[in-house]
Amino acid sequence: MWISELTLTRWRNHEQTQVNFQPGVTLFVGPNGQGKTNLLEAMRYLATLGSHRVTGSAALIGDNHPAATIFATLRHEARDVSVGLTVKRQGSSEATVSGNKAKVSEVPRWVSAVLFAPEDVSIIRGEPGFRRAFVDELVISTSPSMAAVYQDFERVLKQRNSLLKSLRSSGGRADLSTLEVWNSNFVALAADIAQARMSHLSSIMPMVNDNYGHLAGGHSVSASYLPKGYALGEASPSRADIARLIDEALCQHRSEELDRGLSLIGPQRDDVELLIAGKPARSHASQGETWSLALALRLATAAWLRQERPSGDPIIMLDDVFAELDAQRRARLVEIIRDYQQIVITSAVEEDVPSELTGQIFDVSQGVVSPR
């Protein structure tokens, strides 16, 4: 699968941008702050329904505009599929597939992409939310139907938190029966997400370990899923067991949740522990080890998508990554990705991009994209 056309309307600083792609390598060149990353962010948004830089939609929409639109044409073997997303400041997003109105959660079914970015070091060293975001992107990318589950969970979590705040203000005199109803929905969706996270993480870790060894050599890497508020009795618990554990944890922490007016149990608070040679990478990894592990996670995601998705190769996107890598890691990264069907690169300095990755070049300046 590859993208043949991308049109952005009022997306960040792109008032109206259209880019026609060819398979192979595409390079966007320009100083920082001109809109290169915004192009990759839009492509990633189609694949994951999220940004790697911000939460919420307001920052994605151009100043003084109510909405922004991403439209793309994708080549699936001999078939062209068009997808569109309209992101609004107020109200729900809207989507189209091949010109027909569709659920927003349908769009990732048609778009497969992996983004490598400097922000990836936060997966290793940052707060739990960065690791949750990585695993959730993995889940949605390889199992697009899970996008609807995540959307339902966010809705239920918001409603449950609102109810907990209301119960807190009642001073304990309110009827808790409504909470039980929301708990049932919450547990079902939370168990689906937790099981999907554990399953997908387990699937890619052998490839992560191989890629890390190729990039950095030596030590092995591993990962453990760390749920908040309950302990997993085994490495691969069933969905029913996970649901039971979450339900029990909600009962055990009910008083605390009512006191704080907030959901304290669930996938929105879980974490993933990444280990290098048995030691936590977050606290023990060097700069080189951090970059190697971050790259290994993305490379494993790409390989897993290539293996599992019927569309074949994902689009490989590199956002000014080569500026962060030494010569050895640059060469090894190129060696691993060079045979993917489409590679899209941004760089402030053209010379930072290895000569092996040649193709069409566009200049980007103040949200305007110009072909060379």
Short mmCIF file of C-alpha atoms in Angstrom, two decimals:
data_model
loop_
_atom_site.label_atom_id
_atom_site.label_comp_id
_atom_site.label_asym_id
_atom_site.label_seq_id
_atom_site.Cartn_x
_atom_site.Cartn_y
_atom_site.Cartn_z
CA MET A 1 0.00 0.00 0.00
CA TRP A 2 1.18 3.52 -0.76
CA ILE A 3 -0.28 7.01 -0.78
CA SER A 4 -0.54 8.62 -4.22
CA GLU A 5 -2.16 11.92 -3.25
CA LEU A 6 -2.53 13.94 -0.05
CA THR A 7 -4.63 17.10 0.24
CA LEU A 8 -4.69 19.20 3.40
CA THR A 9 -7.17 22.01 3.96
CA ARG A 10 -6.63 24.34 6.93
CA TRP A 11 -4.52 21.65 8.63
CA ARG A 12 -2.18 23.53 10.99
CA ASN A 13 -0.26 25.97 8.75
CA HIS A 14 -1.32 24.29 5.50
CA GLU A 15 -4.16 26.45 4.17
CA GLN A 16 -4.45 24.37 1.00
CA THR A 17 -1.77 21.83 0.15
CA GLN A 18 -1.82 19.02 -2.40
CA VAL A 19 1.04 16.59 -2.87
CA ASN A 20 1.25 13.87 -5.54
CA PHE A 21 3.48 10.99 -4.51
CA GLN A 22 5.25 8.17 -6.28
CA PRO A 23 6.22 4.87 -4.67
CA GLY A 24 9.72 4.83 -3.28
CA VAL A 25 11.33 7.71 -1.39
CA THR A 26 9.83 11.19 -0.98
CA LEU A 27 11.83 13.89 0.80
CA PHE A 28 10.40 17.11 2.25
CA VAL A 29 13.13 19.70 2.92
CA GLY A 30 12.92 23.01 4.74
CA PRO A 31 13.89 24.86 7.92
CA ASN A 32 12.20 23.95 11.18
CA GLY A 33 8.71 25.34 11.75
CA GLN A 34 7.72 25.48 8.08
CA GLY A 35 5.18 22.62 8.08
CA LYS A 36 7.15 19.48 7.16
CA THR A 37 6.11 17.53 10.24
CA ASN A 38 2.50 18.62 9.76
CA LEU A 39 2.38 16.58 6.55
CA LEU A 40 3.51 13.40 8.29
CA GLU A 41 1.25 14.11 11.24
CA ALA A 42 -1.75 14.21 8.89
CA MET A 43 -0.82 10.89 7.31
CA ARG A 44 -0.35 9.34 10.73
CA TYR A 45 -3.71 10.74 11.84
CA LEU A 46 -5.44 8.78 9.08
CA ALA A 47 -3.76 5.58 10.28
CA THR A 48 -4.25 5.98 14.03
CA LEU A 49 -6.85 8.74 14.58
CA GLY A 50 -4.36 10.55 16.78
CA SER A 51 -1.45 12.98 16.75
CA HIS A 52 2.00 12.13 18.07
CA ARG A 53 2.39 15.72 19.30
CA VAL A 54 -0.89 16.83 20.88
CA THR A 55 -4.11 15.51 22.36
CA GLY A 56 -7.37 16.93 21.16
CA SER A 57 -8.12 18.52 17.81
CA ALA A 58 -7.85 22.28 18.40
CA ALA A 59 -4.11 22.53 17.66
CA LEU A 60 -4.54 20.63 14.39
CA ILE A 61 -6.87 23.24 12.88
CA GLY A 62 -5.59 26.40 11.25
CA ASP A 63 -6.07 29.66 13.12
CA ASN A 64 -9.56 31.16 12.97
CA HIS A 65 -11.03 28.13 11.18
CA PRO A 66 -13.74 25.81 12.54
CA ALA A 67 -12.42 22.63 10.92
CA ALA A 68 -9.56 21.00 9.02
CA THR A 69 -9.67 18.27 6.39
CA ILE A 70 -7.27 15.52 5.36
CA PHE A 71 -7.97 13.76 2.08
CA ALA A 72 -5.83 10.95 0.69
CA THR A 73 -5.85 8.55 -2.22
CA LEU A 74 -4.26 5.20 -1.43
CA ARG A 75 -3.13 2.52 -3.85
CA HIS A 76 -3.99 -0.98 -2.67
CA GLU A 77 -2.40 -3.17 -5.36
CA ALA A 78 -4.43 -2.22 -8.48
CA ARG A 79 -7.23 -0.53 -6.54
CA ASP A 80 -7.44 3.12 -5.52
CA VAL A 81 -9.24 3.96 -2.26
CA SER A 82 -9.91 7.54 -1.17
CA VAL A 83 -10.32 8.44 2.50
CA GLY A 84 -11.15 11.76 4.11
CA LEU A 85 -11.32 13.08 7.65
CA THR A 86 -12.76 16.39 8.82
CA VAL A 87 -11.60 17.39 12.30
CA LYS A 88 -13.73 20.02 14.04
CA ARG A 89 -13.16 22.44 16.90
CA GLN A 90 -16.65 21.64 18.13
CA GLY A 91 -18.62 18.49 17.48
CA SER A 92 -17.59 15.09 16.22
CA SER A 93 -15.18 14.41 13.38
CA GLU A 94 -16.56 13.20 10.06
CA ALA A 95 -15.16 10.67 7.59
CA THR A 96 -15.59 9.43 4.05
CA VAL A 97 -14.33 6.30 2.30
CA SER A 98 -14.39 6.26 -1.50
CA GLY A 99 -16.76 9.22 -1.47
CA ASN A 100 -19.27 7.65 0.89
CA LYS A 101 -19.94 8.80 4.44
CA ALA A 102 -18.32 6.42 6.92
CA LYS A 103 -17.61 6.03 10.60
CA VAL A 104 -14.39 7.72 11.65
CA SER A 105 -13.21 4.38 13.08
CA GLU A 106 -13.36 2.91 9.53
CA VAL A 107 -10.54 5.08 8.18
CA PRO A 108 -7.59 3.18 9.77
CA ARG A 109 -8.75 0.04 7.97
CA TRP A 110 -7.43 1.59 4.76
CA VAL A 111 -4.29 3.39 5.97
CA SER A 112 -1.20 1.66 7.29
CA ALA A 113 1.71 3.85 8.38
CA VAL A 114 4.55 3.96 10.91
CA LEU A 115 6.08 7.26 12.01
CA PHE A 116 9.61 7.57 13.40
CA ALA A 117 10.09 10.90 15.19
CA PRO A 118 12.41 12.55 17.74
CA GLU A 119 9.51 12.39 20.23
CA ASP A 120 9.93 8.61 20.26
CA VAL A 121 12.56 8.87 22.99
CA SER A 122 9.66 9.71 25.31
CA ILE A 123 8.38 6.15 24.85
CA ILE A 124 11.50 5.02 26.67
CA ARG A 125 12.14 7.84 29.13
CA GLY A 126 8.84 9.67 29.43
CA GLU A 127 5.71 9.28 31.52
CA PRO A 128 3.41 6.23 31.20
CA GLY A 129 1.12 8.04 28.77
CA PHE A 130 3.79 7.89 26.05
CA ARG A 131 4.10 4.12 26.37
CA ARG A 132 0.33 3.69 26.42
CA ALA A 133 0.11 5.79 23.26
CA PHE A 134 2.73 3.63 21.53
CA VAL A 135 0.94 0.39 22.36
CA ASP A 136 -2.47 1.83 21.44
CA GLU A 137 -1.10 2.95 18.08
CA LEU A 138 0.24 -0.58 17.58
CA VAL A 139 -3.14 -2.09 18.45
CA ILE A 140 -5.14 0.18 16.12
CA SER A 141 -2.61 -0.14 13.31
CA THR A 142 -2.69 -3.94 13.31
CA SER A 143 -6.34 -4.33 14.39
CA PRO A 144 -8.22 -1.32 12.95
CA SER A 145 -11.56 -2.51 14.37
CA MET A 146 -10.18 -1.65 17.83
CA ALA A 147 -10.45 2.06 16.95
CA ALA A 148 -14.17 1.86 17.71
CA VAL A 149 -13.45 0.15 21.05
CA TYR A 150 -11.11 2.96 22.07
CA GLN A 151 -13.68 5.58 21.08
CA ASP A 152 -16.37 3.79 23.11
CA PHE A 153 -14.03 3.52 26.08
CA GLU A 154 -13.22 7.23 26.02
CA ARG A 155 -16.94 8.01 26.02
CA VAL A 156 -17.66 5.63 28.91
CA LEU A 157 -14.63 6.87 30.88
CA LYS A 158 -15.81 10.47 30.49
CA GLN A 159 -19.32 9.58 31.65
CA ARG A 160 -18.03 7.52 34.57
CA ASN A 161 -15.72 10.31 35.73
CA SER A 162 -18.59 12.78 35.50
CA LEU A 163 -20.75 10.47 37.62
CA LEU A 164 -17.98 9.99 40.20
CA LYS A 165 -17.62 13.75 40.54
CA SER A 166 -21.37 14.05 41.01
CA LEU A 167 -21.38 11.33 43.65
CA ARG A 168 -18.49 12.99 45.48
CA SER A 169 -20.41 16.27 45.68
CA SER A 170 -23.44 14.43 47.08
CA GLY A 171 -21.52 13.53 50.22
CA GLY A 172 -22.19 9.80 49.86
CA ARG A 173 -25.96 10.13 49.92
CA ALA A 174 -26.49 9.30 46.23
CA ASP A 175 -27.79 6.03 44.80
CA LEU A 176 -24.86 3.99 43.48
CA SER A 177 -26.94 1.87 41.10
CA THR A 178 -26.10 4.10 38.13
CA LEU A 179 -22.41 3.65 38.86
CA GLU A 180 -22.86 -0.12 38.68
CA VAL A 181 -24.34 0.22 35.19
CA TRP A 182 -21.40 2.31 33.99
CA ASN A 183 -18.98 -0.10 35.72
CA SER A 184 -20.31 -2.96 33.62
CA ASN A 185 -19.66 -1.10 30.36
CA PHE A 186 -16.33 0.18 31.65
CA VAL A 187 -15.07 -3.28 32.62
CA ALA A 188 -16.01 -4.83 29.27
CA LEU A 189 -14.22 -2.18 27.22
CA ALA A 190 -11.25 -1.93 29.59
CA ALA A 191 -10.72 -5.70 29.39
CA ASP A 192 -10.82 -5.59 25.58
CA ILE A 193 -8.14 -2.88 25.52
CA ALA A 194 -5.89 -4.43 28.17
CA GLN A 195 -5.97 -7.84 26.49
CA ALA A 196 -5.28 -6.31 23.06
CA ARG A 197 -2.35 -4.33 24.44
CA MET A 198 -0.80 -7.39 26.08
CA SER A 199 -1.34 -9.59 23.03
CA HIS A 200 0.09 -7.12 20.52
CA LEU A 201 3.04 -6.22 22.74
CA SER A 202 3.88 -9.90 23.18
CA SER A 203 3.68 -10.43 19.41
CA ILE A 204 6.18 -7.73 18.46
CA MET A 205 8.74 -8.17 21.25
CA PRO A 206 10.74 -10.92 19.49
CA MET A 207 11.15 -8.55 16.53
CA VAL A 208 11.97 -5.65 18.88
CA ASN A 209 14.70 -7.78 20.42
CA ASP A 210 16.13 -8.72 17.01
CA ASN A 211 16.09 -5.12 15.77
CA TYR A 212 17.67 -3.82 18.95
CA GLY A 213 20.44 -6.39 18.64
CA HIS A 214 21.04 -5.28 15.05
CA LEU A 215 21.11 -1.58 15.96
CA ALA A 216 22.98 -1.71 19.25
CA GLY A 217 24.29 -5.25 19.65
CA GLY A 218 24.67 -7.20 22.85
CA HIS A 219 21.90 -6.92 25.40
CA SER A 220 18.42 -8.39 25.11
CA VAL A 221 15.26 -6.34 25.62
CA SER A 222 11.90 -7.28 27.08
CA ALA A 223 8.62 -5.68 28.13
CA SER A 224 6.02 -6.19 30.86
CA TYR A 225 2.49 -4.84 31.02
CA LEU A 226 1.82 -3.15 34.35
CA PRO A 227 -1.87 -2.68 35.17
CA LYS A 228 -2.78 -0.07 37.78
CA GLY A 229 -4.57 -1.33 40.88
CA TYR A 230 -4.37 -5.06 40.29
CA ALA A 231 -1.78 -7.74 39.57
CA LEU A 232 -1.81 -10.19 36.68
CA GLY A 233 -1.67 -13.75 37.89
CA GLU A 234 -0.08 -15.05 34.69
CA ALA A 235 1.77 -13.78 31.64
CA SER A 236 -1.14 -14.25 29.21
CA PRO A 237 -4.42 -14.01 31.13
CA SER A 238 -7.69 -14.55 29.30
CA ARG A 239 -10.03 -11.67 28.59
CA ALA A 240 -12.46 -13.10 31.19
CA ASP A 241 -9.70 -13.12 33.82
CA ILE A 242 -8.73 -9.55 33.01
CA ALA A 243 -12.36 -8.42 33.27
CA ARG A 244 -12.70 -10.15 36.62
CA LEU A 245 -9.52 -8.53 37.95
CA ILE A 246 -10.62 -5.07 36.81
CA ASP A 247 -14.06 -5.56 38.35
CA GLU A 248 -12.53 -6.66 41.65
CA ALA A 249 -10.13 -3.70 41.60
CA LEU A 250 -13.03 -1.28 41.06
CA CYS A 251 -14.74 -2.72 44.13
CA GLN A 252 -11.58 -2.49 46.21
CA HIS A 253 -10.93 1.12 45.19
CA ARG A 254 -14.53 2.35 45.19
CA SER A 255 -14.14 4.51 48.29
CA GLU A 256 -10.98 6.14 46.94
CA GLU A 257 -12.60 6.79 43.55
CA LEU A 258 -15.64 8.35 45.22
CA ASP A 259 -13.39 10.49 47.42
CA ARG A 260 -11.42 11.75 44.43
CA GLY A 261 -14.22 11.81 41.88
CA LEU A 262 -12.01 10.06 39.34
CA SER A 263 -11.53 6.63 37.74
CA LEU A 264 -8.35 5.20 39.25
CA ILE A 265 -8.46 1.76 37.63
CA GLY A 266 -8.35 0.94 33.94
CA PRO A 267 -6.21 1.11 30.78
CA GLN A 268 -6.04 4.92 31.00
CA ARG A 269 -3.67 4.47 33.96
CA ASP A 270 -1.68 1.34 33.03
CA ASP A 271 1.99 1.32 32.05
CA VAL A 272 4.52 -0.77 30.14
CA GLU A 273 7.95 -1.48 31.59
CA LEU A 274 10.73 -1.75 28.99
CA LEU A 275 13.88 -3.56 30.09
CA ILE A 276 17.39 -3.71 28.63
CA ALA A 277 19.44 -6.57 30.05
CA GLY A 278 16.86 -6.86 32.82
CA LYS A 279 17.16 -3.22 33.90
CA PRO A 280 14.48 -0.54 33.45
CA ALA A 281 15.28 1.36 30.26
CA ARG A 282 13.58 4.49 31.59
CA SER A 283 16.21 4.96 34.29
CA HIS A 284 19.22 3.01 33.03
CA ALA A 285 19.40 3.41 29.24
CA SER A 286 22.10 5.60 27.73
CA GLN A 287 21.26 8.06 24.95
CA GLY A 288 22.38 5.56 22.31
CA GLU A 289 20.47 2.72 23.93
CA THR A 290 17.37 4.91 24.19
CA TRP A 291 17.44 5.75 20.49
CA SER A 292 18.17 2.15 19.52
CA LEU A 293 15.24 0.84 21.56
CA ALA A 294 12.87 3.51 20.22
CA LEU A 295 13.88 2.64 16.66
CA ALA A 296 13.57 -1.08 17.41
CA LEU A 297 9.99 -0.58 18.62
CA ARG A 298 9.02 1.29 15.44
CA LEU A 299 10.84 -1.14 13.15
CA ALA A 300 9.10 -4.07 14.82
CA THR A 301 5.76 -2.33 14.37
CA ALA A 302 6.46 -1.88 10.65
CA ALA A 303 7.53 -5.51 10.25
CA TRP A 304 4.44 -6.71 12.12
CA LEU A 305 2.15 -4.58 9.96
CA ARG A 306 3.84 -5.88 6.82
CA GLN A 307 3.20 -9.41 8.04
CA GLU A 308 -0.33 -9.03 9.42
CA ARG A 309 -2.13 -6.41 7.32
CA PRO A 310 -3.56 -7.55 3.98
CA SER A 311 -2.43 -4.22 2.51
CA GLY A 312 1.19 -5.31 2.91
CA ASP A 313 3.86 -2.68 3.50
CA PRO A 314 2.99 0.25 5.74
CA ILE A 315 4.12 3.73 4.73
CA ILE A 316 7.41 4.43 6.51
CA MET A 317 7.66 8.05 7.72
CA LEU A 318 10.88 9.51 9.14
CA ASP A 319 10.52 12.95 10.74
CA ASP A 320 13.98 14.53 10.88
CA VAL A 321 15.29 11.32 12.43
CA PHE A 322 18.67 11.13 10.70
CA ALA A 323 19.84 14.33 12.41
CA GLU A 324 19.56 12.46 15.73
CA LEU A 325 21.53 9.35 14.71
CA ASP A 326 25.21 8.56 14.44
CA ALA A 327 26.60 7.16 11.19
CA GLN A 328 26.35 3.54 12.32
CA ARG A 329 22.70 3.74 13.31
CA ARG A 330 21.85 5.67 10.14
CA ALA A 331 23.35 2.91 8.02
CA ARG A 332 21.60 0.15 9.90
CA LEU A 333 18.25 1.93 9.80
CA VAL A 334 18.56 2.39 6.03
CA GLU A 335 19.48 -1.27 5.65
CA ILE A 336 16.26 -2.35 7.39
CA ILE A 337 13.76 0.02 5.75
CA ARG A 338 15.09 0.55 2.21
CA ASP A 339 12.91 -2.15 0.61
CA TYR A 340 9.57 -0.81 1.91
CA GLN A 341 7.21 0.29 -0.85
CA GLN A 342 6.97 3.93 0.27
CA ILE A 343 9.27 5.97 2.51
CA VAL A 344 8.48 9.62 3.34
CA ILE A 345 11.22 11.67 4.99
CA THR A 346 11.49 15.19 6.38
CA SER A 347 14.79 16.93 6.97
CA ALA A 348 15.93 20.45 7.71
CA VAL A 349 19.21 19.67 5.97
CA GLU A 350 19.11 17.59 2.80
CA GLU A 351 22.64 16.30 3.39
CA ASP A 352 21.53 14.58 6.62
CA VAL A 353 19.58 12.03 4.57
CA PRO A 354 21.71 9.05 3.45
CA SER A 355 22.39 8.97 -0.28
CA GLU A 356 20.83 5.50 -0.53
CA LEU A 357 17.43 7.09 0.07
CA THR A 358 16.91 9.07 -3.11
CA GLY A 359 13.66 9.97 -4.83
CA GLN A 360 11.31 12.89 -5.39
CA ILE A 361 12.07 16.07 -3.41
CA PHE A 362 9.75 18.85 -2.24
CA ASP A 363 10.67 22.13 -0.56
CA VAL A 364 8.43 23.31 2.30
CA SER A 365 8.18 26.96 3.33
CA GLN A 366 5.48 28.54 5.49
CA GLY A 367 2.99 25.77 4.76
CA VAL A 368 3.59 25.82 1.00
CA VAL A 369 4.95 22.68 -0.67
CA SER A 370 6.86 23.06 -3.93
CA PRO A 371 8.24 20.22 -6.08
CA ARG A 372 11.86 20.44 -7.18
#
